[in-house]
């Protein structure tokens, strides 16, 4: 069964008109996907992958993927599955493309979409949802498919194998029993910064009625308004439910230290992305100034090396891996393993096109074969879910376990035809 073609589409949804996704720095988001389809000589077997952007620049990711095609076209699916670690290294360390990286920015976003499509293809080939395909692999086989380059000073394959093998002893003899798992989530749907007080109040009340207990809201443009909004939401959800805030990198280190002091009164579970996402030492200064608060970051951390530094230096309390910012399963699982070694809880970022669909698999992999941390939580933002054939399903404030083969991000043909930025009916 061979790869015969790869198609890339620039898909953009006009979400800016409704202020969906707005925060302190991203004020006009058109939620977008660099959408990859891998075709095989078996018509009913394709691999689907994407990376998430917010409009302009999505086309750049599409362009970069054109350079990746030569690495798998003409190869058998079984060959790609066996050699996926080598293919990952060749693409992410391409002798010329790495000059506009390396392993960061547009080239890495493109690599995420490309390898997400490959993993989707492989798990469909085995007729399993991605999470189950991963947990059923022999430990050494799984680790040989991952990338430990530049992080083996913090975690080796032998250490990783011990973590996984120990966790696997807790798996049930019949893995079908795992299909009933509900993975706890928090909602961001009510907290976008562009929403009026009235809209936010209505959405919070709706989410409370649906059983949500954890709420995140955006802050950062004006501290007095932030205080007002936090007071409003805290009064609505009561003291038993959890509140988190996200300032999307807008504050300096000193501003963060000052503003956390003003927001502490609202009993914040964590402060997300308070400052520059690369500033490991800045985050540490914030932690030193406020040792009693929790910092969360990860959606803009560019690669596993940066995660290594944040986690090892205890500059974050919650690790928010993003399924499309770093380059797919090959890199995500090593980050989860580092987090497990340092007993750092993982709360994946999911505010974007297809991210909820992706993280439902990552949550289960982390829960079943990697993490020993008692805190289990993941973001749910309901971003453009109506466009997916098999969107993530929420029940009682948590993710229902996906059982369809693959990685769950196939967009409906009708949505592709409408929102393709180059040929879609909406953008003409």
Tab-separated table of C-alpha atoms in Angstrom:
chain	number	residue	atom	x	y	z
A	1	UNK	CA	0.000	0.000	0.000
A	2	UNK	CA	1.823	3.097	-1.273
A	3	UNK	CA	1.603	6.867	-0.878
A	4	UNK	CA	0.631	8.266	-4.272
A	5	UNK	CA	-0.108	11.953	-3.582
A	6	UNK	CA	-0.284	14.651	-0.905
A	7	UNK	CA	-2.641	17.624	-0.993
A	8	UNK	CA	-2.344	20.740	1.161
A	9	UNK	CA	-5.183	23.239	1.635
A	10	UNK	CA	-5.283	26.698	3.216
A	11	UNK	CA	-8.522	26.555	5.229
A	12	UNK	CA	-9.703	29.712	6.993
A	13	UNK	CA	-12.873	30.250	9.022
A	14	UNK	CA	-14.065	33.888	9.442
A	15	UNK	CA	-14.227	33.758	13.239
A	16	UNK	CA	-13.029	37.350	13.685
A	17	UNK	CA	-16.545	38.599	12.966
A	18	UNK	CA	-17.758	36.978	16.220
A	19	UNK	CA	-14.654	37.779	18.329
A	20	UNK	CA	-14.014	34.047	18.786
A	21	UNK	CA	-10.516	33.413	20.098
A	22	UNK	CA	-9.781	37.030	21.000
A	23	UNK	CA	-7.258	37.754	23.711
A	24	UNK	CA	-4.887	40.502	24.805
A	25	UNK	CA	-2.657	40.278	21.715
A	26	UNK	CA	-4.673	38.331	19.129
A	27	UNK	CA	-7.593	40.670	18.539
A	28	UNK	CA	-8.896	39.561	15.130
A	29	UNK	CA	-8.500	35.796	14.826
A	30	UNK	CA	-9.676	34.005	11.701
A	31	UNK	CA	-9.237	30.450	12.944
A	32	UNK	CA	-7.372	28.537	10.245
A	33	UNK	CA	-5.885	25.158	9.429
A	34	UNK	CA	-3.042	24.073	7.205
A	35	UNK	CA	-4.854	20.931	6.102
A	36	UNK	CA	-2.920	17.944	4.744
A	37	UNK	CA	-4.362	14.887	3.002
A	38	UNK	CA	-2.117	11.909	2.233
A	39	UNK	CA	-3.526	9.666	-0.494
A	40	UNK	CA	-2.669	5.985	-0.903
A	41	UNK	CA	-3.322	3.539	-3.718
A	42	UNK	CA	-6.162	2.210	-1.565
A	43	UNK	CA	-8.923	4.738	-2.174
A	44	UNK	CA	-10.571	4.467	1.237
A	45	UNK	CA	-7.323	4.927	3.203
A	46	UNK	CA	-6.061	8.499	3.621
A	47	UNK	CA	-4.089	10.327	6.266
A	48	UNK	CA	-5.440	13.662	7.492
A	49	UNK	CA	-3.420	16.198	9.469
A	50	UNK	CA	-3.445	19.865	10.276
A	51	UNK	CA	-1.755	22.648	12.119
A	52	UNK	CA	-3.613	25.585	13.600
A	53	UNK	CA	-3.021	29.256	12.766
A	54	UNK	CA	-5.200	32.365	13.028
A	55	UNK	CA	-5.242	33.656	9.431
A	56	UNK	CA	-2.369	35.348	7.637
A	57	UNK	CA	0.657	33.064	7.484
A	58	UNK	CA	-1.382	29.913	7.045
A	59	UNK	CA	-0.285	29.947	3.407
A	60	UNK	CA	3.365	29.910	4.502
A	61	UNK	CA	2.855	26.597	6.287
A	62	UNK	CA	1.207	25.203	3.152
A	63	UNK	CA	4.217	26.240	1.077
A	64	UNK	CA	6.728	24.582	3.417
A	65	UNK	CA	4.883	21.259	3.277
A	66	UNK	CA	5.593	21.092	-0.455
A	67	UNK	CA	9.250	20.468	0.469
A	68	UNK	CA	8.312	17.496	2.666
A	69	UNK	CA	6.414	15.439	0.107
A	70	UNK	CA	9.468	13.787	-1.438
A	71	UNK	CA	10.238	12.001	1.827
A	72	UNK	CA	7.178	9.730	1.708
A	73	UNK	CA	5.619	9.707	-1.784
A	74	UNK	CA	6.136	6.274	-3.334
A	75	UNK	CA	6.793	4.589	0.013
A	76	UNK	CA	4.674	1.874	1.596
A	77	UNK	CA	2.701	2.680	4.740
A	78	UNK	CA	4.481	-0.139	6.612
A	79	UNK	CA	7.848	1.276	5.538
A	80	UNK	CA	6.914	4.747	6.792
A	81	UNK	CA	5.659	3.331	10.086
A	82	UNK	CA	8.936	1.504	10.649
A	83	UNK	CA	11.094	4.467	9.609
A	84	UNK	CA	9.074	7.359	11.038
A	85	UNK	CA	11.779	8.492	13.477
A	86	UNK	CA	14.339	8.758	10.688
A	87	UNK	CA	11.879	10.620	8.444
A	88	UNK	CA	11.151	13.034	11.304
A	89	UNK	CA	14.846	13.780	11.801
A	90	UNK	CA	15.426	14.267	8.065
A	91	UNK	CA	12.583	16.766	7.787
A	92	UNK	CA	13.084	18.714	11.017
A	93	UNK	CA	16.847	18.851	10.414
A	94	UNK	CA	16.688	19.370	6.648
A	95	UNK	CA	20.105	20.719	5.667
A	96	UNK	CA	18.639	23.841	4.033
A	97	UNK	CA	15.205	24.347	5.616
A	98	UNK	CA	16.665	24.224	9.118
A	99	UNK	CA	18.251	27.620	8.412
A	100	UNK	CA	14.762	29.150	8.698
A	101	UNK	CA	14.149	27.139	11.880
A	102	UNK	CA	15.623	25.026	13.230
A	103	UNK	CA	12.710	23.144	14.786
A	104	UNK	CA	10.685	26.276	15.409
A	105	UNK	CA	8.329	28.681	13.706
A	106	UNK	CA	6.675	28.104	10.336
A	107	UNK	CA	8.781	25.079	9.389
A	108	UNK	CA	7.907	23.315	12.642
A	109	UNK	CA	4.202	24.151	12.382
A	110	UNK	CA	4.303	22.652	8.900
A	111	UNK	CA	6.099	19.567	10.196
A	112	UNK	CA	3.381	19.166	12.833
A	113	UNK	CA	0.639	19.088	10.184
A	114	UNK	CA	2.633	16.686	8.020
A	115	UNK	CA	3.422	14.194	10.786
A	116	UNK	CA	-0.049	14.480	12.286
A	117	UNK	CA	-1.295	13.249	8.899
A	118	UNK	CA	1.220	10.387	8.910
A	119	UNK	CA	0.197	9.247	12.396
A	120	UNK	CA	-3.451	9.446	11.356
A	121	UNK	CA	-2.674	7.275	8.337
A	122	UNK	CA	-0.751	4.694	10.365
A	123	UNK	CA	-3.436	4.333	13.028
A	124	UNK	CA	-6.153	4.036	10.377
A	125	UNK	CA	-4.053	1.387	8.637
A	126	UNK	CA	-4.204	-0.577	11.900
A	127	UNK	CA	-7.927	0.223	12.298
A	128	UNK	CA	-7.426	1.818	15.717
A	129	UNK	CA	-7.893	5.259	17.248
A	130	UNK	CA	-4.488	6.906	17.571
A	131	UNK	CA	-4.424	6.730	21.383
A	132	UNK	CA	-5.032	2.987	21.365
A	133	UNK	CA	-2.527	2.313	18.597
A	134	UNK	CA	0.109	4.069	20.717
A	135	UNK	CA	-0.611	2.331	24.020
A	136	UNK	CA	-0.667	-1.101	22.352
A	137	UNK	CA	2.810	-0.698	20.849
A	138	UNK	CA	5.627	-2.557	22.549
A	139	UNK	CA	7.473	-0.027	24.698
A	140	UNK	CA	10.774	-0.175	22.810
A	141	UNK	CA	8.993	-0.048	19.466
A	142	UNK	CA	7.175	3.101	20.583
A	143	UNK	CA	10.314	4.778	21.905
A	144	UNK	CA	12.193	4.008	18.700
A	145	UNK	CA	9.573	6.044	16.829
A	146	UNK	CA	10.173	9.149	18.982
A	147	UNK	CA	12.868	11.819	19.013
A	148	UNK	CA	15.184	12.112	22.000
A	149	UNK	CA	17.699	14.381	20.263
A	150	UNK	CA	18.956	17.201	22.508
A	151	UNK	CA	17.003	15.973	25.552
A	152	UNK	CA	18.838	12.791	26.560
A	153	UNK	CA	20.704	14.801	29.199
A	154	UNK	CA	17.362	14.997	31.025
A	155	UNK	CA	15.621	11.787	30.002
A	156	UNK	CA	17.052	8.703	28.312
A	157	UNK	CA	15.182	5.998	26.459
A	158	UNK	CA	15.900	3.623	29.338
A	159	UNK	CA	14.302	6.023	31.819
A	160	UNK	CA	11.362	6.521	29.473
A	161	UNK	CA	10.927	2.758	29.145
A	162	UNK	CA	10.739	2.372	32.928
A	163	UNK	CA	8.060	5.072	33.149
A	164	UNK	CA	5.939	3.468	30.443
A	165	UNK	CA	6.395	-0.123	31.577
A	166	UNK	CA	5.448	0.793	35.144
A	167	UNK	CA	2.274	2.537	33.960
A	168	UNK	CA	1.334	-0.338	31.670
A	169	UNK	CA	1.068	-2.654	34.670
A	170	UNK	CA	-2.120	-0.750	35.568
A	171	UNK	CA	-3.810	-1.328	32.216
A	172	UNK	CA	-6.820	-3.673	32.221
A	173	UNK	CA	-6.475	-7.042	30.522
A	174	UNK	CA	-9.252	-5.991	28.139
A	175	UNK	CA	-8.371	-2.594	26.707
A	176	UNK	CA	-11.957	-2.160	25.541
A	177	UNK	CA	-12.694	-1.295	29.171
A	178	UNK	CA	-10.848	1.993	28.588
A	179	UNK	CA	-13.458	3.134	26.079
A	180	UNK	CA	-15.736	4.294	28.891
A	181	UNK	CA	-13.157	6.803	30.183
A	182	UNK	CA	-14.317	10.416	30.609
A	183	UNK	CA	-11.286	12.727	30.783
A	184	UNK	CA	-11.868	15.902	32.882
A	185	UNK	CA	-11.814	19.233	31.060
A	186	UNK	CA	-12.151	22.966	31.613
A	187	UNK	CA	-13.934	25.399	29.332
A	188	UNK	CA	-12.600	28.549	27.688
A	189	UNK	CA	-15.723	29.148	25.612
A	190	UNK	CA	-17.117	31.941	27.799
A	191	UNK	CA	-13.936	33.868	28.465
A	192	UNK	CA	-12.745	35.417	25.199
A	193	UNK	CA	-11.575	38.980	25.744
A	194	UNK	CA	-13.732	40.497	23.011
A	195	UNK	CA	-16.957	39.331	24.662
A	196	UNK	CA	-19.178	41.828	26.465
A	197	UNK	CA	-20.040	41.310	30.126
A	198	UNK	CA	-23.540	40.294	29.091
A	199	UNK	CA	-22.340	37.657	26.639
A	200	UNK	CA	-19.755	36.306	29.055
A	201	UNK	CA	-22.355	36.103	31.845
A	202	UNK	CA	-24.798	34.249	29.596
A	203	UNK	CA	-22.166	31.753	28.444
A	204	UNK	CA	-20.875	31.109	31.965
A	205	UNK	CA	-24.405	30.395	33.159
A	206	UNK	CA	-25.000	28.072	30.197
A	207	UNK	CA	-21.782	26.192	30.936
A	208	UNK	CA	-22.643	25.882	34.617
A	209	UNK	CA	-25.943	24.295	33.626
A	210	UNK	CA	-24.017	21.772	31.503
A	211	UNK	CA	-21.936	20.626	34.457
A	212	UNK	CA	-18.707	22.557	33.929
A	213	UNK	CA	-16.665	23.174	37.087
A	214	UNK	CA	-13.451	24.722	35.673
A	215	UNK	CA	-13.491	28.030	33.781
A	216	UNK	CA	-10.743	30.001	32.038
A	217	UNK	CA	-10.962	33.629	30.985
A	218	UNK	CA	-8.716	35.981	29.051
A	219	UNK	CA	-7.082	38.993	30.698
A	220	UNK	CA	-4.305	41.426	29.875
A	221	UNK	CA	-5.457	44.563	28.071
A	222	UNK	CA	-6.429	46.584	31.151
A	223	UNK	CA	-5.885	45.405	34.706
A	224	UNK	CA	-8.919	47.256	36.080
A	225	UNK	CA	-11.155	45.574	33.503
A	226	UNK	CA	-9.459	42.275	34.331
A	227	UNK	CA	-10.359	42.737	37.990
A	228	UNK	CA	-13.939	43.586	37.045
A	229	UNK	CA	-14.282	40.510	34.795
A	230	UNK	CA	-12.658	38.162	37.319
A	231	UNK	CA	-15.014	39.451	40.025
A	232	UNK	CA	-17.992	38.884	37.728
A	233	UNK	CA	-17.010	35.321	36.831
A	234	UNK	CA	-16.021	34.359	40.374
A	235	UNK	CA	-19.413	35.534	41.662
A	236	UNK	CA	-21.158	33.524	38.943
A	237	UNK	CA	-19.280	30.255	39.466
A	238	UNK	CA	-18.985	30.432	43.254
A	239	UNK	CA	-16.047	29.492	45.445
A	240	UNK	CA	-16.116	25.727	44.866
A	241	UNK	CA	-15.513	25.903	41.109
A	242	UNK	CA	-12.102	26.693	39.640
A	243	UNK	CA	-11.052	29.864	37.788
A	244	UNK	CA	-7.973	30.263	35.571
A	245	UNK	CA	-6.703	33.335	33.684
A	246	UNK	CA	-4.661	33.709	30.493
A	247	UNK	CA	-2.897	36.944	29.504
A	248	UNK	CA	-1.340	35.561	26.293
A	249	UNK	CA	2.195	36.885	26.841
A	250	UNK	CA	1.294	40.587	26.983
A	251	UNK	CA	2.891	41.519	30.314
A	252	UNK	CA	6.547	42.073	31.130
A	253	UNK	CA	8.006	40.120	34.022
A	254	UNK	CA	7.623	43.092	36.366
A	255	UNK	CA	4.058	43.766	35.196
A	256	UNK	CA	3.208	40.122	35.769
A	257	UNK	CA	4.524	40.224	39.317
A	258	UNK	CA	2.466	43.362	40.008
A	259	UNK	CA	-0.729	42.155	38.322
A	260	UNK	CA	-0.719	38.725	39.936
A	261	UNK	CA	-0.725	40.568	43.245
A	262	UNK	CA	-3.949	42.301	42.186
A	263	UNK	CA	-5.661	39.138	40.908
A	264	UNK	CA	-4.784	36.773	43.764
A	265	UNK	CA	-7.983	37.745	45.573
A	266	UNK	CA	-9.985	35.679	43.067
A	267	UNK	CA	-8.318	32.368	43.985
A	268	UNK	CA	-6.822	31.682	40.555
A	269	UNK	CA	-5.858	28.050	39.862
A	270	UNK	CA	-3.189	29.096	37.361
A	271	UNK	CA	-1.901	32.107	35.441
A	272	UNK	CA	-1.347	31.141	31.820
A	273	UNK	CA	1.296	32.669	29.541
A	274	UNK	CA	1.806	35.803	31.638
A	275	UNK	CA	4.906	36.897	29.716
A	276	UNK	CA	7.156	36.034	26.761
A	277	UNK	CA	6.878	32.284	26.045
A	278	UNK	CA	10.654	31.857	25.614
A	279	UNK	CA	11.619	33.526	28.896
A	280	UNK	CA	12.549	30.601	31.126
A	281	UNK	CA	14.345	32.864	33.606
A	282	UNK	CA	11.533	35.426	33.568
A	283	UNK	CA	9.028	32.759	34.547
A	284	UNK	CA	11.384	31.697	37.331
A	285	UNK	CA	11.520	35.289	38.641
A	286	UNK	CA	7.726	35.385	38.699
A	287	UNK	CA	7.669	32.079	40.600
A	288	UNK	CA	10.205	33.407	43.098
A	289	UNK	CA	8.101	36.544	43.637
A	290	UNK	CA	4.868	34.560	44.038
A	291	UNK	CA	5.787	31.054	45.224
A	292	UNK	CA	2.171	30.389	46.194
A	293	UNK	CA	0.737	30.705	42.654
A	294	UNK	CA	0.804	28.341	39.682
A	295	UNK	CA	2.138	29.313	36.259
A	296	UNK	CA	1.080	27.536	33.083
A	297	UNK	CA	2.591	27.756	29.621
A	298	UNK	CA	3.295	25.671	26.536
A	299	UNK	CA	1.068	26.562	23.597
A	300	UNK	CA	3.826	28.816	22.218
A	301	UNK	CA	6.812	26.784	23.426
A	302	UNK	CA	8.474	25.911	20.161
A	303	UNK	CA	10.145	22.552	20.721
A	304	UNK	CA	11.071	19.852	23.195
A	305	UNK	CA	14.336	21.578	24.124
A	306	UNK	CA	12.474	24.629	25.430
A	307	UNK	CA	10.089	22.376	27.344
A	308	UNK	CA	13.112	20.621	28.824
A	309	UNK	CA	14.397	23.926	30.177
A	310	UNK	CA	11.051	25.122	31.549
A	311	UNK	CA	10.348	21.838	33.320
A	312	UNK	CA	13.864	21.145	34.612
A	313	UNK	CA	14.214	24.682	36.011
A	314	UNK	CA	10.720	24.530	37.551
A	315	UNK	CA	9.701	27.653	35.662
A	316	UNK	CA	6.200	26.278	35.071
A	317	UNK	CA	3.733	24.406	37.235
A	318	UNK	CA	1.459	23.156	34.450
A	319	UNK	CA	2.778	21.946	31.103
A	320	UNK	CA	0.461	22.987	28.260
A	321	UNK	CA	1.650	21.051	25.249
A	322	UNK	CA	0.107	21.979	21.909
A	323	UNK	CA	-0.637	19.266	19.361
A	324	UNK	CA	0.408	21.477	16.427
A	325	UNK	CA	3.066	23.853	17.789
A	326	UNK	CA	5.645	21.108	18.233
A	327	UNK	CA	6.099	18.430	15.603
A	328	UNK	CA	3.513	15.765	16.393
A	329	UNK	CA	3.684	12.537	18.387
A	330	UNK	CA	7.425	12.124	17.734
A	331	UNK	CA	8.108	15.193	19.867
A	332	UNK	CA	5.019	15.457	22.080
A	333	UNK	CA	5.481	12.114	23.839
A	334	UNK	CA	9.087	12.884	24.859
A	335	UNK	CA	7.809	16.125	26.428
A	336	UNK	CA	5.134	14.174	28.299
A	337	UNK	CA	7.829	11.794	29.517
A	338	UNK	CA	9.983	14.674	30.793
A	339	UNK	CA	6.937	16.071	32.589
A	340	UNK	CA	6.291	12.673	34.149
A	341	UNK	CA	9.871	12.351	35.348
A	342	UNK	CA	9.607	15.721	37.120
A	343	UNK	CA	6.033	15.040	38.314
A	344	UNK	CA	4.730	18.041	36.383
A	345	UNK	CA	1.024	17.889	35.469
A	346	UNK	CA	0.119	18.247	31.798
A	347	UNK	CA	-2.921	20.313	30.790
A	348	UNK	CA	-2.900	20.489	26.977
A	349	UNK	CA	-3.788	23.637	25.067
A	350	UNK	CA	-6.878	23.166	22.882
A	351	UNK	CA	-8.076	26.625	21.826
A	352	UNK	CA	-7.951	26.267	18.054
A	353	UNK	CA	-9.143	24.406	14.974
A	354	UNK	CA	-8.877	20.662	15.543
A	355	UNK	CA	-6.994	20.974	18.810
A	356	UNK	CA	-9.767	19.488	20.951
A	357	UNK	CA	-9.959	16.588	18.522
A	358	UNK	CA	-6.203	16.039	18.848
A	359	UNK	CA	-5.767	16.437	22.601
A	360	UNK	CA	-8.475	13.889	23.414
A	361	UNK	CA	-5.947	11.295	22.193
A	362	UNK	CA	-2.939	12.877	23.927
A	363	UNK	CA	-4.818	13.033	27.235
A	364	UNK	CA	-5.482	9.295	27.145
A	365	UNK	CA	-1.931	8.374	26.148
A	366	UNK	CA	-0.602	10.477	29.012
A	367	UNK	CA	-3.102	9.053	31.501
A	368	UNK	CA	-2.733	5.404	30.565
A	369	UNK	CA	1.003	4.944	29.935
A	370	UNK	CA	2.966	8.024	31.052
A	371	UNK	CA	1.833	10.315	33.882
A	372	UNK	CA	1.500	9.448	37.562
A	373	UNK	CA	0.266	12.896	38.556
A	374	UNK	CA	-3.083	13.010	40.323
A	375	UNK	CA	-4.247	16.098	38.407
A	376	UNK	CA	-5.999	15.192	35.167
A	377	UNK	CA	-7.357	18.150	33.205
A	378	UNK	CA	-7.492	19.393	29.625
A	379	UNK	CA	-8.794	22.469	27.829
A	380	UNK	CA	-11.990	22.396	25.794
A	381	UNK	CA	-12.760	25.437	23.651
A	382	UNK	CA	-15.328	24.103	21.151
A	383	UNK	CA	-13.478	25.865	18.336
A	384	UNK	CA	-15.159	25.264	14.959
A	385	UNK	CA	-16.223	21.770	16.025
A	386	UNK	CA	-19.216	21.946	13.688
A	387	UNK	CA	-16.846	21.571	10.724
A	388	UNK	CA	-15.478	18.150	11.763
A	389	UNK	CA	-16.867	14.773	10.772
A	390	UNK	CA	-16.095	13.313	14.198
A	391	UNK	CA	-15.734	16.223	16.632
A	392	UNK	CA	-14.649	15.691	20.212
A	393	UNK	CA	-17.619	14.814	22.407
A	394	UNK	CA	-18.061	16.301	25.874
A	395	UNK	CA	-20.115	14.674	28.610
A	396	UNK	CA	-20.388	15.785	32.240
A	397	UNK	CA	-17.550	18.282	31.807
A	398	UNK	CA	-15.106	15.827	30.247
A	399	UNK	CA	-13.915	14.295	26.980
A	400	UNK	CA	-15.609	11.086	25.861
A	401	UNK	CA	-13.036	8.548	24.655
A	402	UNK	CA	-12.838	8.465	20.827
A	403	UNK	CA	-13.193	5.020	19.273
A	404	UNK	CA	-13.046	5.702	15.525
A	405	UNK	CA	-9.742	4.823	13.789
A	406	UNK	CA	-7.279	7.676	13.289
A	407	UNK	CA	-6.448	11.033	14.853
A	408	UNK	CA	-9.954	12.532	14.492
A	409	UNK	CA	-9.431	15.724	12.444
A	410	UNK	CA	-11.190	15.081	9.131
A	411	UNK	CA	-13.030	18.252	8.137
A	412	UNK	CA	-16.348	17.893	6.319
A	413	UNK	CA	-16.127	18.178	2.529
A	414	UNK	CA	-18.784	20.899	2.606
A	415	UNK	CA	-16.626	23.002	4.944
A	416	UNK	CA	-13.510	22.451	2.830
A	417	UNK	CA	-15.391	23.562	-0.273
A	418	UNK	CA	-16.688	26.663	1.465
A	419	UNK	CA	-13.661	27.841	3.433
A	420	UNK	CA	-10.668	26.931	1.248
A	421	UNK	CA	-8.969	30.339	1.109
A	422	UNK	CA	-7.920	29.929	-2.520
A	423	UNK	CA	-10.965	28.218	-4.013
A	424	UNK	CA	-13.760	28.221	-1.430
A	425	UNK	CA	-17.152	29.767	-2.048
A	426	UNK	CA	-16.980	31.937	1.086
A	427	UNK	CA	-13.749	33.721	0.117
A	428	UNK	CA	-14.573	34.370	-3.548
